[in-house]
PDB file of C-alpha atoms in Angstrom:
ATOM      1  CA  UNK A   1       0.000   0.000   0.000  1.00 42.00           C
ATOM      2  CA  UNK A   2       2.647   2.663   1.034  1.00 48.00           C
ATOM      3  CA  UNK A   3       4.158   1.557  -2.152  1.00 68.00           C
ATOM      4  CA  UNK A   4       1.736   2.845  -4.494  1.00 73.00           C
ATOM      5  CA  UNK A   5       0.972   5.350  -2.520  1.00 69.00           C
ATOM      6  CA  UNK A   6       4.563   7.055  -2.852  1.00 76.00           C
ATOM      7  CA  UNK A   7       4.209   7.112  -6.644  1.00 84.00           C
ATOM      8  CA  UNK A   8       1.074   9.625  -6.473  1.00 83.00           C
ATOM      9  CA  UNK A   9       1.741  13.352  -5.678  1.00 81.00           C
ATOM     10  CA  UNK A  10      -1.731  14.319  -4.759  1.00 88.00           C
ATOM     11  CA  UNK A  11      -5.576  13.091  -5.578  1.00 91.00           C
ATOM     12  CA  UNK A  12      -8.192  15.411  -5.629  1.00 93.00           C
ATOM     13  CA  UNK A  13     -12.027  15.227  -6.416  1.00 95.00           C
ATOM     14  CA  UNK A  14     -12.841  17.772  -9.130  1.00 96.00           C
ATOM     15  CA  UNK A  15     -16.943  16.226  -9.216  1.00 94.00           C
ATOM     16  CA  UNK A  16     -18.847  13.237  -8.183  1.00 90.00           C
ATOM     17  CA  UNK A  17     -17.238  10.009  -9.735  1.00 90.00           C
ATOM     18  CA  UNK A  18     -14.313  12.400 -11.346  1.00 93.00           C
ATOM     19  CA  UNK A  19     -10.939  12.915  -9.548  1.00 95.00           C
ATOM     20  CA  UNK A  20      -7.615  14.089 -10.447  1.00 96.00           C
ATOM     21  CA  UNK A  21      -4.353  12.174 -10.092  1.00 95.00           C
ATOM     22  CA  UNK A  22      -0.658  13.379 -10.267  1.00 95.00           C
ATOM     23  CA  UNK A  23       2.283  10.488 -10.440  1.00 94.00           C
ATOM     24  CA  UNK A  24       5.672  11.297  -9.368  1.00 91.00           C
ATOM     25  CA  UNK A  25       6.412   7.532 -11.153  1.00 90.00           C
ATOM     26  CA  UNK A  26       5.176   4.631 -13.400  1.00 92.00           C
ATOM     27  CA  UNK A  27       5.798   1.430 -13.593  1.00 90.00           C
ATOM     28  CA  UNK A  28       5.636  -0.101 -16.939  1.00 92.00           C
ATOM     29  CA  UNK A  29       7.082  -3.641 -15.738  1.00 88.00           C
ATOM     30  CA  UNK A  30       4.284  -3.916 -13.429  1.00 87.00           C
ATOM     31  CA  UNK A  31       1.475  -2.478 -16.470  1.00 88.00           C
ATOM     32  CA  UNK A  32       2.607  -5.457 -19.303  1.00 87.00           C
ATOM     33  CA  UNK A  33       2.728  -8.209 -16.315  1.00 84.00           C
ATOM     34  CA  UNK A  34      -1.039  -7.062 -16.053  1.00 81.00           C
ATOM     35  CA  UNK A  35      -2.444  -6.764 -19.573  1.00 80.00           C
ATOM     36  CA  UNK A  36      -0.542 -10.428 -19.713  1.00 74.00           C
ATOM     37  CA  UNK A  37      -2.340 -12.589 -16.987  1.00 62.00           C
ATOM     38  CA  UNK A  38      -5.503 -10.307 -15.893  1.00 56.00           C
ATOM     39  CA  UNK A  39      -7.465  -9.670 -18.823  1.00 53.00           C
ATOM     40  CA  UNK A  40     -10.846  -9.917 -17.787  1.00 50.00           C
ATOM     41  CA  UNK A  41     -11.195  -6.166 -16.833  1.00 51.00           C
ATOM     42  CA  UNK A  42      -9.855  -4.636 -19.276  1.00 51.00           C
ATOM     43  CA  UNK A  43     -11.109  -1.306 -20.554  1.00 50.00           C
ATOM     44  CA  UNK A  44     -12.023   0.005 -24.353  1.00 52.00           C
ATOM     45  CA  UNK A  45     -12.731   2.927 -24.819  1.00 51.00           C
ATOM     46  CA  UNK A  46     -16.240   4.205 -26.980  1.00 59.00           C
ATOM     47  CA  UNK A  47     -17.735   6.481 -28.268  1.00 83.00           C
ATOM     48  CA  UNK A  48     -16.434   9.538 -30.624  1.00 93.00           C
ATOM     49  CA  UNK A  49     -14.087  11.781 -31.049  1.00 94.00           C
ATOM     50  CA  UNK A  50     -12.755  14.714 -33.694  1.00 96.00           C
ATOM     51  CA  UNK A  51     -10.301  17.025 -34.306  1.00 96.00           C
ATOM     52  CA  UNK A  52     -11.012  20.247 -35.942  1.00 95.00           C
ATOM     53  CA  UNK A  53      -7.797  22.664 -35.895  1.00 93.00           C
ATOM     54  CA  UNK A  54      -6.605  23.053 -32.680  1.00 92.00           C
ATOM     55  CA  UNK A  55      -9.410  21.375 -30.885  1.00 94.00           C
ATOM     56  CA  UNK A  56     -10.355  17.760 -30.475  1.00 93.00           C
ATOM     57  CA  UNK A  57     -13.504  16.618 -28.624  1.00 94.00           C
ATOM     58  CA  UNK A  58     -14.021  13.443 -27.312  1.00 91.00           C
ATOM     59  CA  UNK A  59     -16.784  11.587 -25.488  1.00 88.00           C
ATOM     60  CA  UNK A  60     -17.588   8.564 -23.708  1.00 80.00           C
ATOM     61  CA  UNK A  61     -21.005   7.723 -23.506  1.00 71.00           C
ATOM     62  CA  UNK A  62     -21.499   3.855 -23.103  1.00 66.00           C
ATOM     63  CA  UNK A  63     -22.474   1.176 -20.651  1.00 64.00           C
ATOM     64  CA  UNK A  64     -23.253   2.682 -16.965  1.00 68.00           C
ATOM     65  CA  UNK A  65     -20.700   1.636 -14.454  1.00 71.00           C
ATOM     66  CA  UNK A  66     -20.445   2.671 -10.611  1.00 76.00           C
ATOM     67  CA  UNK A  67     -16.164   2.956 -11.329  1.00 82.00           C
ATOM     68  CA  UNK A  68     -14.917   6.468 -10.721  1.00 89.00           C
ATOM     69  CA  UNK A  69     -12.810   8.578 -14.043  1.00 91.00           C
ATOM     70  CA  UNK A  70      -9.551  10.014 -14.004  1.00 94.00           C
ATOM     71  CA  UNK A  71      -7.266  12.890 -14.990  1.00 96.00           C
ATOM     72  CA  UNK A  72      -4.003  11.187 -15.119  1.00 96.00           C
ATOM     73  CA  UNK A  73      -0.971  13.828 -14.513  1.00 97.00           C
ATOM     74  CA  UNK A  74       2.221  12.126 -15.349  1.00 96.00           C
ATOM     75  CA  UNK A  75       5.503  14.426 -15.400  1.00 94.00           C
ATOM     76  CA  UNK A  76       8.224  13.612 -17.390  1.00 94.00           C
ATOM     77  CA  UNK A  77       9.869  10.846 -15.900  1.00 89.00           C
ATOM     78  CA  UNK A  78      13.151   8.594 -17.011  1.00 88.00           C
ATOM     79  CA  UNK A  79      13.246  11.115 -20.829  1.00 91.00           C
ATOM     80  CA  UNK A  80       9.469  10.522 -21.324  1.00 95.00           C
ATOM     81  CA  UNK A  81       7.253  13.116 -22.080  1.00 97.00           C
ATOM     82  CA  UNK A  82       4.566  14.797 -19.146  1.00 97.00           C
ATOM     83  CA  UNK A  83       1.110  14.536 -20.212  1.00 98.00           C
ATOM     84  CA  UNK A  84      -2.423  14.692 -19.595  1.00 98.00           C
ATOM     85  CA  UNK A  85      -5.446  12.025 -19.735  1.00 96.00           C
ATOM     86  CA  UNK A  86      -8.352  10.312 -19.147  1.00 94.00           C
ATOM     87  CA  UNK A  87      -8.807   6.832 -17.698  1.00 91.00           C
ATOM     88  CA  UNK A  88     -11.768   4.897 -16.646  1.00 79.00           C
ATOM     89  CA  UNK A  89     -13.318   1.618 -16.326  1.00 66.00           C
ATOM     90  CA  UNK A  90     -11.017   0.700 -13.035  1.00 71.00           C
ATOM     91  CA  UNK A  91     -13.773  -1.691 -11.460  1.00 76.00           C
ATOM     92  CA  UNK A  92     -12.608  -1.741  -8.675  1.00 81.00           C
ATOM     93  CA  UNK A  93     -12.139   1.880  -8.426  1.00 88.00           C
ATOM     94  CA  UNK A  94     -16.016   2.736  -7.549  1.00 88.00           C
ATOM     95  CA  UNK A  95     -15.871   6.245  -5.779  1.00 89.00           C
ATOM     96  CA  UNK A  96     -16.547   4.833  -2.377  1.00 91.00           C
ATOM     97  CA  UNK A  97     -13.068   3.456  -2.508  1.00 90.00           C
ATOM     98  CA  UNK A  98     -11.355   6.446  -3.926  1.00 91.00           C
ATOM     99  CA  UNK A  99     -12.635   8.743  -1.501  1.00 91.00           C
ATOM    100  CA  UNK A 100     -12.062   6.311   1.865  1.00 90.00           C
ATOM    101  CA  UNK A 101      -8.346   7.132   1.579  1.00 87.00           C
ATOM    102  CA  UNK A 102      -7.661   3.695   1.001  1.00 87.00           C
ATOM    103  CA  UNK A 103      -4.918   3.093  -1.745  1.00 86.00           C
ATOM    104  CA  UNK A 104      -5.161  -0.057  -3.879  1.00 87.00           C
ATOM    105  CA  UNK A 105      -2.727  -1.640  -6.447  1.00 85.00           C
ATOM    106  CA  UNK A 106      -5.517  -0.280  -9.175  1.00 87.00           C
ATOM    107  CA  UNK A 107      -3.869   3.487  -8.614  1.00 91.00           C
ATOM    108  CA  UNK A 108      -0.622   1.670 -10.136  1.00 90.00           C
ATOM    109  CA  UNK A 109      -2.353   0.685 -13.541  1.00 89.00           C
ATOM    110  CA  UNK A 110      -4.476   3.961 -13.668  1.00 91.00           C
ATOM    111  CA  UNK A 111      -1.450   5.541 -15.966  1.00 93.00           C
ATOM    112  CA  UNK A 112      -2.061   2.536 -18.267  1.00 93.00           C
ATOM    113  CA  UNK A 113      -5.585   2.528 -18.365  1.00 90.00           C
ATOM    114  CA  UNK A 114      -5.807   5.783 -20.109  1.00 93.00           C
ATOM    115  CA  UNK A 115      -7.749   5.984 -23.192  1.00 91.00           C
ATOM    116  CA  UNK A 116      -7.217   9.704 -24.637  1.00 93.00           C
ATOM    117  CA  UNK A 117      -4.482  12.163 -23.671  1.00 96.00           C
ATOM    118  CA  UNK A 118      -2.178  14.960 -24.708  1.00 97.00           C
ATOM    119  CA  UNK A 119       1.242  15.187 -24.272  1.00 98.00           C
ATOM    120  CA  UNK A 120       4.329  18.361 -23.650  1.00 98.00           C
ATOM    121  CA  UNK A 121       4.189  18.487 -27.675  1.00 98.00           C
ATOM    122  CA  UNK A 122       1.121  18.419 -28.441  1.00 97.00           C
ATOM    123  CA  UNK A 123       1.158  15.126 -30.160  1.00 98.00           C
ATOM    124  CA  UNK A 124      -2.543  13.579 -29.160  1.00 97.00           C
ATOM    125  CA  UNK A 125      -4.072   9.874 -29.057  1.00 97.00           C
ATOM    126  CA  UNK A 126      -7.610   8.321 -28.272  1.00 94.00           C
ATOM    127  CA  UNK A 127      -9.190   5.248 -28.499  1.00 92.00           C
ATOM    128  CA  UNK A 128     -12.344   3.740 -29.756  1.00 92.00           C
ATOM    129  CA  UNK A 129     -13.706   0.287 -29.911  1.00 89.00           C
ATOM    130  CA  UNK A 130     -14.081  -1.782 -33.280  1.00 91.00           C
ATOM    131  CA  UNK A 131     -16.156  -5.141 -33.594  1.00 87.00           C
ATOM    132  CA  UNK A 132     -14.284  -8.110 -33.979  1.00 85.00           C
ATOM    133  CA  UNK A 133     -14.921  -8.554 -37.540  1.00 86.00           C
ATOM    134  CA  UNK A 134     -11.476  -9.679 -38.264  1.00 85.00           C
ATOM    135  CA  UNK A 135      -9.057 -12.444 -36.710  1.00 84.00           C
ATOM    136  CA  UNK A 136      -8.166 -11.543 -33.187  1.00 85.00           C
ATOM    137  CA  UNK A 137      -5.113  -9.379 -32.886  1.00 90.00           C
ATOM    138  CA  UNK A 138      -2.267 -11.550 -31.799  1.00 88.00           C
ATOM    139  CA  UNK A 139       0.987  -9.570 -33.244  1.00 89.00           C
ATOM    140  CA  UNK A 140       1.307  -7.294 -36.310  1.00 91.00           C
ATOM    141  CA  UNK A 141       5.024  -7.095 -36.979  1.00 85.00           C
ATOM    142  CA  UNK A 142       7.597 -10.387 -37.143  1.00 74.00           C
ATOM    143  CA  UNK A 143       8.973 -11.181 -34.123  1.00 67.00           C
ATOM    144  CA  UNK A 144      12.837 -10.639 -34.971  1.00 69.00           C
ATOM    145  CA  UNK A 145      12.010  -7.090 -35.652  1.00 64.00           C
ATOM    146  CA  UNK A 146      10.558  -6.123 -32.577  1.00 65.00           C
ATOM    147  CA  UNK A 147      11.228  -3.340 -30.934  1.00 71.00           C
ATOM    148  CA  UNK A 148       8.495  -3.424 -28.368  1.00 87.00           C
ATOM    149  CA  UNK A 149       5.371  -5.720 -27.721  1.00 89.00           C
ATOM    150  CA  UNK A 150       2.606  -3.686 -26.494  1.00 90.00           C
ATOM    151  CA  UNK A 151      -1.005  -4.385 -25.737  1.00 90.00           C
ATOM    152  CA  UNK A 152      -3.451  -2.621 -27.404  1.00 91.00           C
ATOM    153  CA  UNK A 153      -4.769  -0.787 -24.567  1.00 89.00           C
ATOM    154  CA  UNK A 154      -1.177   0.685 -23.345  1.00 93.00           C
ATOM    155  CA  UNK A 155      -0.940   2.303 -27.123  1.00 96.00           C
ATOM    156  CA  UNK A 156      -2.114   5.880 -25.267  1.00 96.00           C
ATOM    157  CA  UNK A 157       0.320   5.869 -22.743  1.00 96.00           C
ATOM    158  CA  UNK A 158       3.299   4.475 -24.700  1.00 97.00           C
ATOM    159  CA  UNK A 159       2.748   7.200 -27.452  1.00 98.00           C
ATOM    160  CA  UNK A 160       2.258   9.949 -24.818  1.00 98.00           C
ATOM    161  CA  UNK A 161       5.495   8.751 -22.874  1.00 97.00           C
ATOM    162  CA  UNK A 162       7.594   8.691 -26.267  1.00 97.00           C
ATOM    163  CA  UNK A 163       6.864  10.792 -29.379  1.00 98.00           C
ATOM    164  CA  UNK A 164       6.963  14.399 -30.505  1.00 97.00           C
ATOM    165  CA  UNK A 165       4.946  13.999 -33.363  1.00 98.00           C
ATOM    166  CA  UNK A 166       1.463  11.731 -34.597  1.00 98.00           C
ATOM    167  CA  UNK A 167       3.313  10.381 -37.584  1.00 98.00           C
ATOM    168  CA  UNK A 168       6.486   9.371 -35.297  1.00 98.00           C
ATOM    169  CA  UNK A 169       4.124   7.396 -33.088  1.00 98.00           C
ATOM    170  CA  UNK A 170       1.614   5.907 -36.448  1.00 98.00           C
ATOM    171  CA  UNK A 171       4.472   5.062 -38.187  1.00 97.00           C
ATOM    172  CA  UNK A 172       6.313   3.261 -34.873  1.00 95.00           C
ATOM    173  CA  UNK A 173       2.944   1.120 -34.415  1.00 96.00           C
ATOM    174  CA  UNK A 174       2.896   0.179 -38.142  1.00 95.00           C
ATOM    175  CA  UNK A 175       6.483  -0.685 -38.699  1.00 92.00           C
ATOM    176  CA  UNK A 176       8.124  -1.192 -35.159  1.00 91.00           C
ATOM    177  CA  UNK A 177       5.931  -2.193 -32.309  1.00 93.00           C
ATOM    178  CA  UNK A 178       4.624  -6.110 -31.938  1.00 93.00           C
ATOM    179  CA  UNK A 179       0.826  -4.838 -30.726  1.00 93.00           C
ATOM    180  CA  UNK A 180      -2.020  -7.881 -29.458  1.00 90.00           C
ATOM    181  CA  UNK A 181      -5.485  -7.142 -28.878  1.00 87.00           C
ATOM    182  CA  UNK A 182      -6.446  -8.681 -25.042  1.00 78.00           C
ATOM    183  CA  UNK A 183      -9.538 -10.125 -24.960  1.00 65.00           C
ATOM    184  CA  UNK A 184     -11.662 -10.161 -22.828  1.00 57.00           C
ATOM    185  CA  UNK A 185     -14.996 -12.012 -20.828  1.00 50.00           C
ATOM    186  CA  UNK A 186     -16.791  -8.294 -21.074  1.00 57.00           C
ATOM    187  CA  UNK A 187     -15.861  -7.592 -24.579  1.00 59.00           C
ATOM    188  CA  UNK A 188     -15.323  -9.403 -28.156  1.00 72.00           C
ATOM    189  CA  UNK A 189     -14.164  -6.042 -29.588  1.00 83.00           C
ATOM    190  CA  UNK A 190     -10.819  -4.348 -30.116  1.00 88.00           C
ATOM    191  CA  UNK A 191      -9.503  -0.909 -30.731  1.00 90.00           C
ATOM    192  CA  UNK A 192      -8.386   1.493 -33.268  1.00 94.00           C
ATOM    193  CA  UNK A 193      -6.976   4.406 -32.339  1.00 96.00           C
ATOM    194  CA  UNK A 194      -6.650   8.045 -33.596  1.00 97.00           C
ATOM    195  CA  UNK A 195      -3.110   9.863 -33.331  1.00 97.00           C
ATOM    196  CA  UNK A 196      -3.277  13.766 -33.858  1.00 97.00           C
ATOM    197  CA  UNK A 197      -0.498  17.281 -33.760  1.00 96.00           C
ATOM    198  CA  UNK A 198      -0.686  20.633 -35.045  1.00 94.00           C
ATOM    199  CA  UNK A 199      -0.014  19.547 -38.437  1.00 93.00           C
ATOM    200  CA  UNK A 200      -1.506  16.236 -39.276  1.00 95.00           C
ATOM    201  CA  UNK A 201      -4.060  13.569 -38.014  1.00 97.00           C
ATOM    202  CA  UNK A 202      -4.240   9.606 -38.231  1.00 98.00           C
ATOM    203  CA  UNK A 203      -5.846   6.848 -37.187  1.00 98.00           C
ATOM    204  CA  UNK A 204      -4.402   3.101 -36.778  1.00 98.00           C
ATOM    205  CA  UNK A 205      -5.953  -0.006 -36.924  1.00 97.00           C
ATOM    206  CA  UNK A 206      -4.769  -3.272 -36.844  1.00 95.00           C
ATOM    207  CA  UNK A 207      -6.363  -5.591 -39.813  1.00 93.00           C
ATOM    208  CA  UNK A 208      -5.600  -9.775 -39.498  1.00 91.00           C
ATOM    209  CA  UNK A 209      -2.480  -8.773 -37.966  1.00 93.00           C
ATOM    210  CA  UNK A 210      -1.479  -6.211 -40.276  1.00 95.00           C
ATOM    211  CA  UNK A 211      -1.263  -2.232 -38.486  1.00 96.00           C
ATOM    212  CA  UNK A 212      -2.475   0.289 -41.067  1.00 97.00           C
ATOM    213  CA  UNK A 213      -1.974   3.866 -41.145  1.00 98.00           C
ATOM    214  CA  UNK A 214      -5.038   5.782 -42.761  1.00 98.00           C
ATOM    215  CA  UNK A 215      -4.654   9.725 -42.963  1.00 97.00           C
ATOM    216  CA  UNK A 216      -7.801  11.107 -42.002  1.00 97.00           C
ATOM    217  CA  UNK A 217      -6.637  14.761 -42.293  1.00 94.00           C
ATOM    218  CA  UNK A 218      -9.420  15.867 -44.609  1.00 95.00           C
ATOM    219  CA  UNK A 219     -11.751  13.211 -42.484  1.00 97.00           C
ATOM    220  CA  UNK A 220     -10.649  13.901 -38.789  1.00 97.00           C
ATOM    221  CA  UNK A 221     -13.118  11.898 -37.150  1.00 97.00           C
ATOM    222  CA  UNK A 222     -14.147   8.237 -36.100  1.00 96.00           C
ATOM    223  CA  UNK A 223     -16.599   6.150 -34.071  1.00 96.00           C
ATOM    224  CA  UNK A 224     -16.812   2.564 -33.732  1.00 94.00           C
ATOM    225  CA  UNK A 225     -16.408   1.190 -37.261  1.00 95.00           C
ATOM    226  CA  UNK A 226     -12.798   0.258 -39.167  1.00 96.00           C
ATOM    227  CA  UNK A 227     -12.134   3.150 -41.461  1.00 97.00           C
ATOM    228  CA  UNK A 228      -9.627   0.843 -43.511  1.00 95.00           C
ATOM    229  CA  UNK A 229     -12.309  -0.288 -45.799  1.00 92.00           C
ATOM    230  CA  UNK A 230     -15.233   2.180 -45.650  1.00 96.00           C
ATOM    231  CA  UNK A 231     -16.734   4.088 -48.196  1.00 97.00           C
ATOM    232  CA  UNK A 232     -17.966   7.847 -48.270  1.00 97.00           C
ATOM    233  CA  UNK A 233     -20.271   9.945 -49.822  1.00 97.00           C
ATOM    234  CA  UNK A 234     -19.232  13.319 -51.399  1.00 96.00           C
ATOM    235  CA  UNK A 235     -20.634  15.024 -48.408  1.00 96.00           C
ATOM    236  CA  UNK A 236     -18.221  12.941 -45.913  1.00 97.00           C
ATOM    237  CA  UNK A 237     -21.035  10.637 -44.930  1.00 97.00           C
ATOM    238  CA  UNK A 238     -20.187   6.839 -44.670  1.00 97.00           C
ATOM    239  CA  UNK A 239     -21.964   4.186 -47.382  1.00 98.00           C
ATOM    240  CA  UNK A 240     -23.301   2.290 -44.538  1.00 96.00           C
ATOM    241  CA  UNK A 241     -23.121  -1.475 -47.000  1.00 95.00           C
ATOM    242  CA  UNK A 242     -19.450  -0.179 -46.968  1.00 97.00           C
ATOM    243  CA  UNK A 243     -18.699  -1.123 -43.558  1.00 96.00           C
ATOM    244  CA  UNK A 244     -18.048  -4.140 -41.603  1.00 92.00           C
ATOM    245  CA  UNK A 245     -21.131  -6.204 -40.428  1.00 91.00           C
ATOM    246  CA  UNK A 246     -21.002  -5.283 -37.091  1.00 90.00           C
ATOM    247  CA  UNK A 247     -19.666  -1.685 -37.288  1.00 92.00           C
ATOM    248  CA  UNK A 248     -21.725   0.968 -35.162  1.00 90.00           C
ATOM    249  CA  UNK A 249     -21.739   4.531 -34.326  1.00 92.00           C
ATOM    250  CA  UNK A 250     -22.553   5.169 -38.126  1.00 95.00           C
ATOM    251  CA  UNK A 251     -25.476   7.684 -37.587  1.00 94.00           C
ATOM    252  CA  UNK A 252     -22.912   9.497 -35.026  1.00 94.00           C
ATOM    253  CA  UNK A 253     -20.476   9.412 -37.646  1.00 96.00           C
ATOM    254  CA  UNK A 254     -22.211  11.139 -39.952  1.00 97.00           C
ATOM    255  CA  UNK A 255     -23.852  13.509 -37.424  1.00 96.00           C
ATOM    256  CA  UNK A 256     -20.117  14.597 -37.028  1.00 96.00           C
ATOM    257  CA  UNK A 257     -19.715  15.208 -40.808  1.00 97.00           C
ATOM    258  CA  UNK A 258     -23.300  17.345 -41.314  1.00 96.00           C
ATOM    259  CA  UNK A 259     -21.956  19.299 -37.856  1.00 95.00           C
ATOM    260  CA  UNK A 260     -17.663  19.738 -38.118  1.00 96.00           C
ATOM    261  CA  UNK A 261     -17.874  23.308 -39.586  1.00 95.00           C
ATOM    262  CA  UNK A 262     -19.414  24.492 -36.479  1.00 95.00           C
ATOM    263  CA  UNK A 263     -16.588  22.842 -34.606  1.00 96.00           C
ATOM    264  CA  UNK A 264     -13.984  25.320 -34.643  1.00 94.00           C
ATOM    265  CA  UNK A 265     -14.686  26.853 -31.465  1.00 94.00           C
ATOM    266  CA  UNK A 266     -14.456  25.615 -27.972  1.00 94.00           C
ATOM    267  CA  UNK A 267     -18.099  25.893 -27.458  1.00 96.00           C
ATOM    268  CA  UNK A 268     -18.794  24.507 -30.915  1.00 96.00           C
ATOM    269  CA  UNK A 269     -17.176  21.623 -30.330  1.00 96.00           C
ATOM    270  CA  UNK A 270     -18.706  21.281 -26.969  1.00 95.00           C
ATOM    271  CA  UNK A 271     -22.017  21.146 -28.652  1.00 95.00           C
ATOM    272  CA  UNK A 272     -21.047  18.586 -31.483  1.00 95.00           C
ATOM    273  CA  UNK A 273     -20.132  16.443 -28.120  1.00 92.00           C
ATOM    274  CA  UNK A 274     -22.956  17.256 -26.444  1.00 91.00           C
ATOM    275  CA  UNK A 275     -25.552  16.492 -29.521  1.00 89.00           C
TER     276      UNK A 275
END
């Protein structure tokens, strides 16, 4: 207990079931020993999200759960980058435990848990779910070339931690990292993920073990369908027979596209979130 305790610099409650965390440390070891033998928890994150110029909105309206949410405040720490995030879906995390005072090894994967931040540079990441249309997700690059093999659900953190730009951190999951998909007894889905700087914007996904890179500059949006494949109308609608069988969020995909020109302020995007 005293352990984790000494890696956070302060907690406080910012609303009910919200709460703000700084780290003074993380422990990666301790994250991929996790993702490896406990699987059965493990978060994903839904619904939408867009960038339009220098903001990106970002919401997370699924299943009801009595677990608290997270800012995550990591510094930088050992030459990686400070940053700023979300995480959620900690069960056991429910906001009777948080505020008792009580500190729990869950604290320690919080970092790791997070499913959209922003880091020092600017360089920005989120995640959404995708159906399991495809084979399961068991390693996309050969194993002599690996640099580092990463669960899915770390991808935020590791790309916060390490890159100054979105197309650094795309291109390292396409060519250099070994990424699996956990599965899980809650879910049969995995995730893509959308990367984002000043300059350009991407999303990755990872097709029969095979990560692709998709700019979505001109497109800077996504919900819970693979992009890889889709079709669009002229207007930046999807062609709903275009995407895979179980793909969803379509109607909030397109709601995004008849909306993103009002996006370009902070209250504009606020209400494309909100609607």
């Amino acid at each position: 207990e005293s352990k984790v305790a000494d890696t956070i610099i302060n907690k406080n409650k910012v609303a009910d079931y919200l709460y703000e965390i700084s780290y003074n440390s993380i422990n990666y070891e301790n994250a991929y020993k996790y993702f490896e033998d406990q699987l059965d928890n493990i978060p994903a994150g839904a619904c939408s999200s867009v960038r339009k110029g220098e903001f990106y909105g970002r919401n997370l309206d699924w299943i009801y759960s009595e677990a608290a949410d997270f800012i995550i405040k990591v510094p930088r720490i050992n030459g990686r980058k400070a940053s700023i995030g979300m995480a959620s879906m900690a069960d056991s995390l429910t906001k009777e435990i948080v505020e008792s005072g009580v500190y729990t090894d869950a604290y320690e994967k919080l970092p790791f848990l997070t499913f959209d931040g922003i880091n020092e540079d600017g360089v920005f990441i989120n995640t959404n779910v995708v159906p399991l249309d495809r084979e399961v997700t068991t390693g996309t690059v050969p194993t002599e070339t690996l640099e580092v093999t990463l669960p899915s659900t770390m991808i935020p953190r590791y790309v916060l931690d390490h890159f100054d730009t979105a197309e650094a951190a795309a291109d390292w999951l396409v060519n250099e990292a070994n990424v699996y998909a956990p599965r899980t007894v809650k879910l049969n889905q995995e995730i893509h993920v959308m990367l984002a700087d000043a300059n350009k914007t991407y999303v990755v996904e990872f097709i029969n073990n095979v990560a692709v890179k998709i700019d979505v500059s001109s497109r800077p949006w996504m919900t819970n369908f693979y992009l890889t494949d889709a079709l669009f109308n002229e207007d930046d609608t999807v062609i709903y027979n275009s995407v895979t069988p179980h793909g969803n969020g379509l109607e909030r995909f397109d709601l995004i596209a008849n909306s993103y020109d009002t996006a370009n302020t902070m209250g504009g995007m606020r209400n494309l979130m909100d609607s």
